[in-house]
XYZ file of C-alpha atoms in Angstrom:
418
model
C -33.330 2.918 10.818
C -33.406 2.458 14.619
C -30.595 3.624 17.075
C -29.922 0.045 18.538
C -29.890 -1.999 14.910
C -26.696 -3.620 14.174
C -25.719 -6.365 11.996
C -22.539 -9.423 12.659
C -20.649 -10.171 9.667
C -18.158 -13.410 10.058
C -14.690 -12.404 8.899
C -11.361 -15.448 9.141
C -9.119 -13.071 10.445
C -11.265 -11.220 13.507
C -14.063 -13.811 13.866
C -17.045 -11.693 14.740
C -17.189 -8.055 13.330
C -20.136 -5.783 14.756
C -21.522 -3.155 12.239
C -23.297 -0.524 13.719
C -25.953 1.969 12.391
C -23.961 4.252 11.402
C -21.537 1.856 9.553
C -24.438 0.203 7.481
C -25.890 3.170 6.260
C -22.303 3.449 4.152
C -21.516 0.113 3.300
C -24.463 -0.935 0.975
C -23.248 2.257 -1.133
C -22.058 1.900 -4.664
C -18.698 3.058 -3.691
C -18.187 0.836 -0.859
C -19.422 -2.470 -2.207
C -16.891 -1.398 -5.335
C -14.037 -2.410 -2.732
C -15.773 -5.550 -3.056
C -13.993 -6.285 -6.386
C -10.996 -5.234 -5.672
C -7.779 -6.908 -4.411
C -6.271 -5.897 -1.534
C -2.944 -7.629 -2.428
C -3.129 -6.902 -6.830
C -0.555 -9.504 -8.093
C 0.009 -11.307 -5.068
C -1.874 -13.835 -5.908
C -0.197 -15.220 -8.719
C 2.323 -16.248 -6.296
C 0.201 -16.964 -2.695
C -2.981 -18.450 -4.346
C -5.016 -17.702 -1.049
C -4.072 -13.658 -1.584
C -7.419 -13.014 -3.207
C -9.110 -11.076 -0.413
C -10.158 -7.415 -1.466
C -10.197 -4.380 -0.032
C -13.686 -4.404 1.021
C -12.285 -7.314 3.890
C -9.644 -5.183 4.774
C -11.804 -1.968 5.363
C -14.548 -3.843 7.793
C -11.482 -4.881 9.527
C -9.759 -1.542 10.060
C -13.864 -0.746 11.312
C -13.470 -3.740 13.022
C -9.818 -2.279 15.132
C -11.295 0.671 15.282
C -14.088 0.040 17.715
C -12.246 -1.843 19.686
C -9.568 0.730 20.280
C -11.747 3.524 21.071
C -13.469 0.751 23.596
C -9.884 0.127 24.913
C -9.258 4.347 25.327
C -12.607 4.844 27.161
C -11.521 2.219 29.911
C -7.715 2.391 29.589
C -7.837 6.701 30.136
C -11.465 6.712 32.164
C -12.648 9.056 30.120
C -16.123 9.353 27.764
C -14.478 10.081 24.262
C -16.593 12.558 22.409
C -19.482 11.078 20.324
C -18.926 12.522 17.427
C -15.174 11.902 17.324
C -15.957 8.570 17.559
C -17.544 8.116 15.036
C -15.828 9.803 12.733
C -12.516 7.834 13.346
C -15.459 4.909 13.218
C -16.319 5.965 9.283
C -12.756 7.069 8.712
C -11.310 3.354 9.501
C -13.911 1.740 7.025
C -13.747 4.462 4.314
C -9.807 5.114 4.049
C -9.468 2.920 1.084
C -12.530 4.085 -0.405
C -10.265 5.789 -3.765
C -8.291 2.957 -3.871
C -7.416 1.622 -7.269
C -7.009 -1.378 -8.898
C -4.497 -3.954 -8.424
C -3.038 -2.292 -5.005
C -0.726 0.423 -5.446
C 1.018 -0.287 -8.496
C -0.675 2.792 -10.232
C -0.240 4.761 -8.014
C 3.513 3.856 -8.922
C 2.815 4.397 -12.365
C 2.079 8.215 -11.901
C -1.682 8.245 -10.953
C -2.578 10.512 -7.610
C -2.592 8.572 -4.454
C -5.675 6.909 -3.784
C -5.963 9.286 -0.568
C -6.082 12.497 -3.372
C -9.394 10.137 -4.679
C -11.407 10.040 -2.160
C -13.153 13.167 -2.216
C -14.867 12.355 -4.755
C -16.943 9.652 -3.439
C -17.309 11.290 0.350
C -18.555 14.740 -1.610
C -20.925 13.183 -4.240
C -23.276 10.527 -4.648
C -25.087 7.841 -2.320
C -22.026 7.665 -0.009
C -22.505 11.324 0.157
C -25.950 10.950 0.866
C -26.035 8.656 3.210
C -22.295 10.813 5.461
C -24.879 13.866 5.540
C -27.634 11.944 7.040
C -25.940 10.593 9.708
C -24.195 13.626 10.603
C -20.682 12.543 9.306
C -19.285 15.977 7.612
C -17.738 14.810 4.751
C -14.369 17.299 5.193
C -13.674 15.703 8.769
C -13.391 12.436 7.020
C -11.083 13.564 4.362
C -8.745 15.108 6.982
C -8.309 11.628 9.054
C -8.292 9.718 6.021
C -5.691 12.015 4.269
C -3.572 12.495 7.624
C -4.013 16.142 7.747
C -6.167 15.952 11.302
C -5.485 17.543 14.034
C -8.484 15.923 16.267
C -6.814 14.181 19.205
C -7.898 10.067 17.717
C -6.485 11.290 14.739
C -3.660 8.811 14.938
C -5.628 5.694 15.145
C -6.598 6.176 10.951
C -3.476 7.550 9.962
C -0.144 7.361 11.910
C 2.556 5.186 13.044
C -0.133 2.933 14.873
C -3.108 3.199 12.938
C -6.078 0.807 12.465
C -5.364 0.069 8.717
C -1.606 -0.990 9.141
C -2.728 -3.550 11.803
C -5.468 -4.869 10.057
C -3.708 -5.068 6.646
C -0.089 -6.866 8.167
C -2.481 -9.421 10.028
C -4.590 -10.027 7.161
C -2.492 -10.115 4.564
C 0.254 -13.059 6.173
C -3.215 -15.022 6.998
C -4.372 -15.129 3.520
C -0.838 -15.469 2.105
C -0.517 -18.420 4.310
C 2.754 -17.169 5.936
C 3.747 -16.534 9.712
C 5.699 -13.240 8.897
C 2.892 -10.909 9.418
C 2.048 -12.148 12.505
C 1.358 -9.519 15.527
C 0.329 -9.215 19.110
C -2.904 -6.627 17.876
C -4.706 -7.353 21.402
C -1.524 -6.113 23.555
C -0.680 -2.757 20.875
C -4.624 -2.046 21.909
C -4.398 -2.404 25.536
C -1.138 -0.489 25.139
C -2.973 2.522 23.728
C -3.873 5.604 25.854
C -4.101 9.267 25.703
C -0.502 12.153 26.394
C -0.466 16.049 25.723
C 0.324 16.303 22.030
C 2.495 19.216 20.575
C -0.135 22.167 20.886
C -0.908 20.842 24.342
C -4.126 18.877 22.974
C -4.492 14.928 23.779
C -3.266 12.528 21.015
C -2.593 9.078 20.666
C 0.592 7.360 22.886
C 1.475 4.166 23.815
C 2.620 3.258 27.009
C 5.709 1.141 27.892
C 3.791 -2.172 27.813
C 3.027 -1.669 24.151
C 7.260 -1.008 23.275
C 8.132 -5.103 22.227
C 4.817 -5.702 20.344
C 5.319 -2.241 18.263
C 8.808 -3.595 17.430
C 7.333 -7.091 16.278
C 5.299 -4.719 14.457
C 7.623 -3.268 12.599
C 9.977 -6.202 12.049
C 6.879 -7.912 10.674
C 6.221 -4.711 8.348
C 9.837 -5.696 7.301
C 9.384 -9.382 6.223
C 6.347 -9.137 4.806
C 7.540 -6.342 2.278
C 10.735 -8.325 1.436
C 8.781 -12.034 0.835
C 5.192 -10.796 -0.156
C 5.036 -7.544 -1.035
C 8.283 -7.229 -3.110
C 8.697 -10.820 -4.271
C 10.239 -11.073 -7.181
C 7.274 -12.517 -9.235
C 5.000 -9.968 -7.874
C 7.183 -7.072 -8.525
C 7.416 -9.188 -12.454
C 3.876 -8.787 -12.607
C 3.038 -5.383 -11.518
C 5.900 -3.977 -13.732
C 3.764 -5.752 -16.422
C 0.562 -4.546 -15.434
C 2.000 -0.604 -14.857
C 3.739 -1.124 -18.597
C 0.170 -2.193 -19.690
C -2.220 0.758 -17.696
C 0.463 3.434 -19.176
C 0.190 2.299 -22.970
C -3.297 2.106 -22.827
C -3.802 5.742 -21.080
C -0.919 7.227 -23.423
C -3.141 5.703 -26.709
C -6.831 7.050 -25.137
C -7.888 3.612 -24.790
C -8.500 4.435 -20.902
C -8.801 7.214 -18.965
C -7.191 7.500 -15.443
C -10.571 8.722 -14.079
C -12.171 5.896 -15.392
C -9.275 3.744 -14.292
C -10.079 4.996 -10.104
C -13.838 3.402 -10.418
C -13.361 0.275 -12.313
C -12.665 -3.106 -10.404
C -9.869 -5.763 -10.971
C -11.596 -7.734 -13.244
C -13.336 -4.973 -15.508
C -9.936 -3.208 -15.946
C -8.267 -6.484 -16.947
C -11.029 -6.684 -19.545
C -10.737 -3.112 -21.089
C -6.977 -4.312 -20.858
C -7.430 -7.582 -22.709
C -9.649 -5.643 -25.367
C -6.945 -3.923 -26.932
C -3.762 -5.993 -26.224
C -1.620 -4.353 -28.871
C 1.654 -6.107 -27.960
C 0.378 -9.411 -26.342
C 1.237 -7.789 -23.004
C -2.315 -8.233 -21.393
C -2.673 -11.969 -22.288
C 0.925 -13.136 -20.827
C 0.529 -11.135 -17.475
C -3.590 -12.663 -17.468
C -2.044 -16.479 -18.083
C 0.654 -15.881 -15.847
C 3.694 -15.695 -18.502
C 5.722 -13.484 -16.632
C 8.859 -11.683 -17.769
C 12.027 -13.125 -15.967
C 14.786 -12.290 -14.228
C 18.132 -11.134 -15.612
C 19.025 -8.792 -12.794
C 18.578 -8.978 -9.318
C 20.901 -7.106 -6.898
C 20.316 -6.678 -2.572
C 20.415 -2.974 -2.282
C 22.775 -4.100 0.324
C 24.921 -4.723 -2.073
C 24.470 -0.599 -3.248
C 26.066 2.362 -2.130
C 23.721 3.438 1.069
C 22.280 6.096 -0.831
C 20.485 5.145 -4.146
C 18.773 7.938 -6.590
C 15.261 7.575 -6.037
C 14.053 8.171 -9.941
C 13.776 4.508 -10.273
C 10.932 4.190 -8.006
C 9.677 8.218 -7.957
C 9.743 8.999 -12.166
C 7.700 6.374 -13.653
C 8.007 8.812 -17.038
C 11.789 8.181 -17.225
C 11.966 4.713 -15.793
C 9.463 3.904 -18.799
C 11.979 5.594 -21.663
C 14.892 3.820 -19.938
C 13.244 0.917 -20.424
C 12.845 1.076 -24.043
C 16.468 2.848 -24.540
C 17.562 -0.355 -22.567
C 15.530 -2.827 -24.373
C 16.944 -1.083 -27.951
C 20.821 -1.854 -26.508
C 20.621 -4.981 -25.129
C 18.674 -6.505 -28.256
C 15.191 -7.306 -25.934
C 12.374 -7.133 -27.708
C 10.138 -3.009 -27.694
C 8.458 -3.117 -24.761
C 9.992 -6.485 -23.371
C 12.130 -4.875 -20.203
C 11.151 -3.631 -16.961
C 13.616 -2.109 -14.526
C 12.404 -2.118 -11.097
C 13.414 -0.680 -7.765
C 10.922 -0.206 -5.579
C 11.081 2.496 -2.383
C 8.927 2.871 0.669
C 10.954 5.749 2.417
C 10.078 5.661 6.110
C 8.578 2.253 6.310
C 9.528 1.167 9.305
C 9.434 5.297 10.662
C 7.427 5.373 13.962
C 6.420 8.688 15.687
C 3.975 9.027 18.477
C 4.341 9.597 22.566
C 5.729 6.897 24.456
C 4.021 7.591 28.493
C 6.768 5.978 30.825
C 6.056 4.081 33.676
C 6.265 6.492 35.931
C 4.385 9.020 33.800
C 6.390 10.873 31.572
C 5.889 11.275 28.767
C 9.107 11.234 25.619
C 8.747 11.380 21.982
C 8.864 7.583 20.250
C 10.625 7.472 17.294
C 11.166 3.886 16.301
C 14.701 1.767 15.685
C 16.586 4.079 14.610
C 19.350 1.651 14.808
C 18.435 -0.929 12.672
C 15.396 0.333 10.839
C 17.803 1.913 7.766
C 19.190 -1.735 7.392
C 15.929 -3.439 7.544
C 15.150 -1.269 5.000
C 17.766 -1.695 2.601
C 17.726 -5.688 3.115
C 13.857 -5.564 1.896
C 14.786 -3.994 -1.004
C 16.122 -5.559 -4.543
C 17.014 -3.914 -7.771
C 15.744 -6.235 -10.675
C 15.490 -6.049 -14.528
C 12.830 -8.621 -15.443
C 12.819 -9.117 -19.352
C 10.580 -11.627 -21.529
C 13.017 -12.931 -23.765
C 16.471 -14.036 -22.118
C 19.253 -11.287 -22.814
C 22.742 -10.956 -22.316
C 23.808 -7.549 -20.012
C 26.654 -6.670 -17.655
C 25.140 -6.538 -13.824
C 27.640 -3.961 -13.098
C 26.583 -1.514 -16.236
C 22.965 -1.191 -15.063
C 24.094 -0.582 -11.612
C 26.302 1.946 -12.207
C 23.395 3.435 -14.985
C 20.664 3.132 -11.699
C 23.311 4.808 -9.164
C 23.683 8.391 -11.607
C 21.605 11.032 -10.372
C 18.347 11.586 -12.373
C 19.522 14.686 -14.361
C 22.288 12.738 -15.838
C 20.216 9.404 -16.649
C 17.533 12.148 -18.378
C 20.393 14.134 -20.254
C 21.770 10.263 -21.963
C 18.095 9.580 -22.969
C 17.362 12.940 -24.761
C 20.594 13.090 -26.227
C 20.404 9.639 -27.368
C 23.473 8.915 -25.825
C 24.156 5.278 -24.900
C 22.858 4.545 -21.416
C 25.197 1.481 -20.957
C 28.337 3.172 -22.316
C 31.488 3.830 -19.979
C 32.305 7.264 -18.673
């Protein structure tokens, strides 16, 4: 392959995306054409028809941002960034999601290791491998940016408060979805960008003042997209389906969570469909979806909520069926949701002044909290309508996780007063 070969792929979002060398020696790999087949938004698009893109899209774009803000260092700072830091941020950017599952993150939720945990095995085995060791790309580097545990100075631009993937992913994803609340001022955030003495006295990432109102837009636009995208109410139906479904079929041997981490949308879907013991596979693939019988603003909540509903997919899943047994729903028929994203809207990074100094950055501290709790809901979605007391599941959802665990195993009632 010569040096100065390159290819142009055409992408909606960024318009012209420049793949160098090193960058096409990876992408025509088994792994990284899997990403291909895999949405970047899972349910979504049951709800925004245009949310089909995949992950594959996503990861040329977070290439894509990366380039251009290691351009925007080099003449920002005046300084020649070192080569092969470069291009390991480069490879980083367009391999982060390379573990990813299925369907977004929704088994992840369901008790599978982070799709960060997966990626070793395709940077340490394989063509991908292969093709990192020929190019001089040690795999471990990679795994460090990609997992956040780098110290290197660009570190920040793959996984941080500002990082390629979250600017690539909120832009992309309100463009496909068709709606203006993802909608952010990328080109000033990567002017904005520059160079500060980190903790150890090392360069890291910063932002200078100029960047401060389109970070904020940032994160209010993290906000809104989480409470009318990513946690809308018939997405969240769907993916408590679909986690209800992966769970079954893991718990009966019919799949195998290794398995489950290489298969595409539509393959696990069909493996899903193959052995649809309770009908489950076929309503959530024809878009039957269970319903709402609960929903609740966890504004409405004391400000501090347990966090089993969203952290212990185990007892979530035998709530559900103690719940379901109660309230007269049918086995398997109700799915409690709460969904968490603790730190969401968290930013940390060095904020370089005007007039040169340099103070630590750490978001809205203000209003983040309440931006927080506004995105999120408390629902019970069930497939056959049933009759239940709002304020009995609340106060159920509210008891610490001990307590909730001690009524199951006892088989004590889980709706029952004092």
């Amino acid at each position: 392959m010569r040096p100065s070969q390159f290819e142009v792929v055409r992408d909606p979002l960024w318009n012209n995306i420049r793949l160098d060398p090193e960058a096409l020696a990876v992408v025509d790999t088994p792994a990284v054409q899997r990403l291909r087949y895999v949405r970047q938004l899972g349910h979504a698009f049951l709800v925004y028809p245009g949310a089909t893109h995949s992950r594959f899209e996503h990861a040329l774009g977070a290439y894509h941002l990366a380039r251009r803000a290691l351009a925007q260092l080099e003449e920002t700072t005046g300084t020649r960034l070192d080569g092969g830091d470069a291009l390991a941020v480069r490879l980083a950017a367009l391999l982060h999601d390379i573990g990813h599952y299925p369907f977004s993150h929704a088994l992840e939720e369901a008790g599978l290791p982070h799709h960060e945990a997966l990626a070793e095995r395709h940077l340490a085995g394989g063509d991908l491998a292969t093709r990192l060791a020929q190019i001089g790309a040690p795999c471990e580097t990679l795994l460090r940016l990609i997992q956040g545990r780098s110290r290197a100075p660009l570190a920040g631009l793959v996984s941080g408060s500002l990082d390629v993937d979250k600017l690539d992913y909120l832009s992309r994803d309100a463009w496909m979805c068709g709606v203006p609340y993802g909608v952010i001022d990328v080109d000033r955030l990567l002017t904005s960008l520059t160079l500060a003495p980190g903790p150890g006295g090392g360069a890291t990432l910063a932002l200078t003042e100029k960047g401060l109102a389109p970070l904020e837009s940032l994160l209010f636009a993290k906000y809104q997209m989480y409470r009318t995208v990513y946690w809308h109410h018939a997405v969240r139906s769907a993916t408590a389906m679909f986690k209800r479904l992966v769970r079954q079929a893991i718990a009966g041997g019919r799949l195998r969570a290794e398995a489950i981490a290489l298969a595409t949308d539509d393959a696990l879907i069909h493996e899903l469909l193959q052995a649809d013991v309770h009908g489950l596979a076929r309503r959530l693939r024809e878009r039957q979806l269970a319903k709402r019988a609960l929903d609740v603003p966890a504004t409405e909540l004391p400000i501090t909520t347990p966090s089993w509903p969203a952290t212990d997919p185990d007892l979530v899943e035998r709530v559900e069926d103690r719940l379901a047994a109660e309230l007269g729903a049918q086995p398997g028929g109700l799915f409690l949701d709460f969904p968490a994203k603790e730190g969401m809207l968290d930013v940390d990074l060095p904020l370089v002044k005007g007039n040169g100094t340099v103070e630590r950055l750490t978001g809205l501290p203000r209003v983040a909290p309440e931006l927080y709790r506004a995105a999120r809901r408390l629902r019970v979605f069930v497939l056959e309508r049933v009759a239940l007391e709002p304020k009995r599941i609340v106060e159920l959802v509210m008891l610490p996780r001990e307590e909730v665990a001690r009524r199951v195993e006892t088989g004590r009632g889980l709706l029952s007063q004092g």
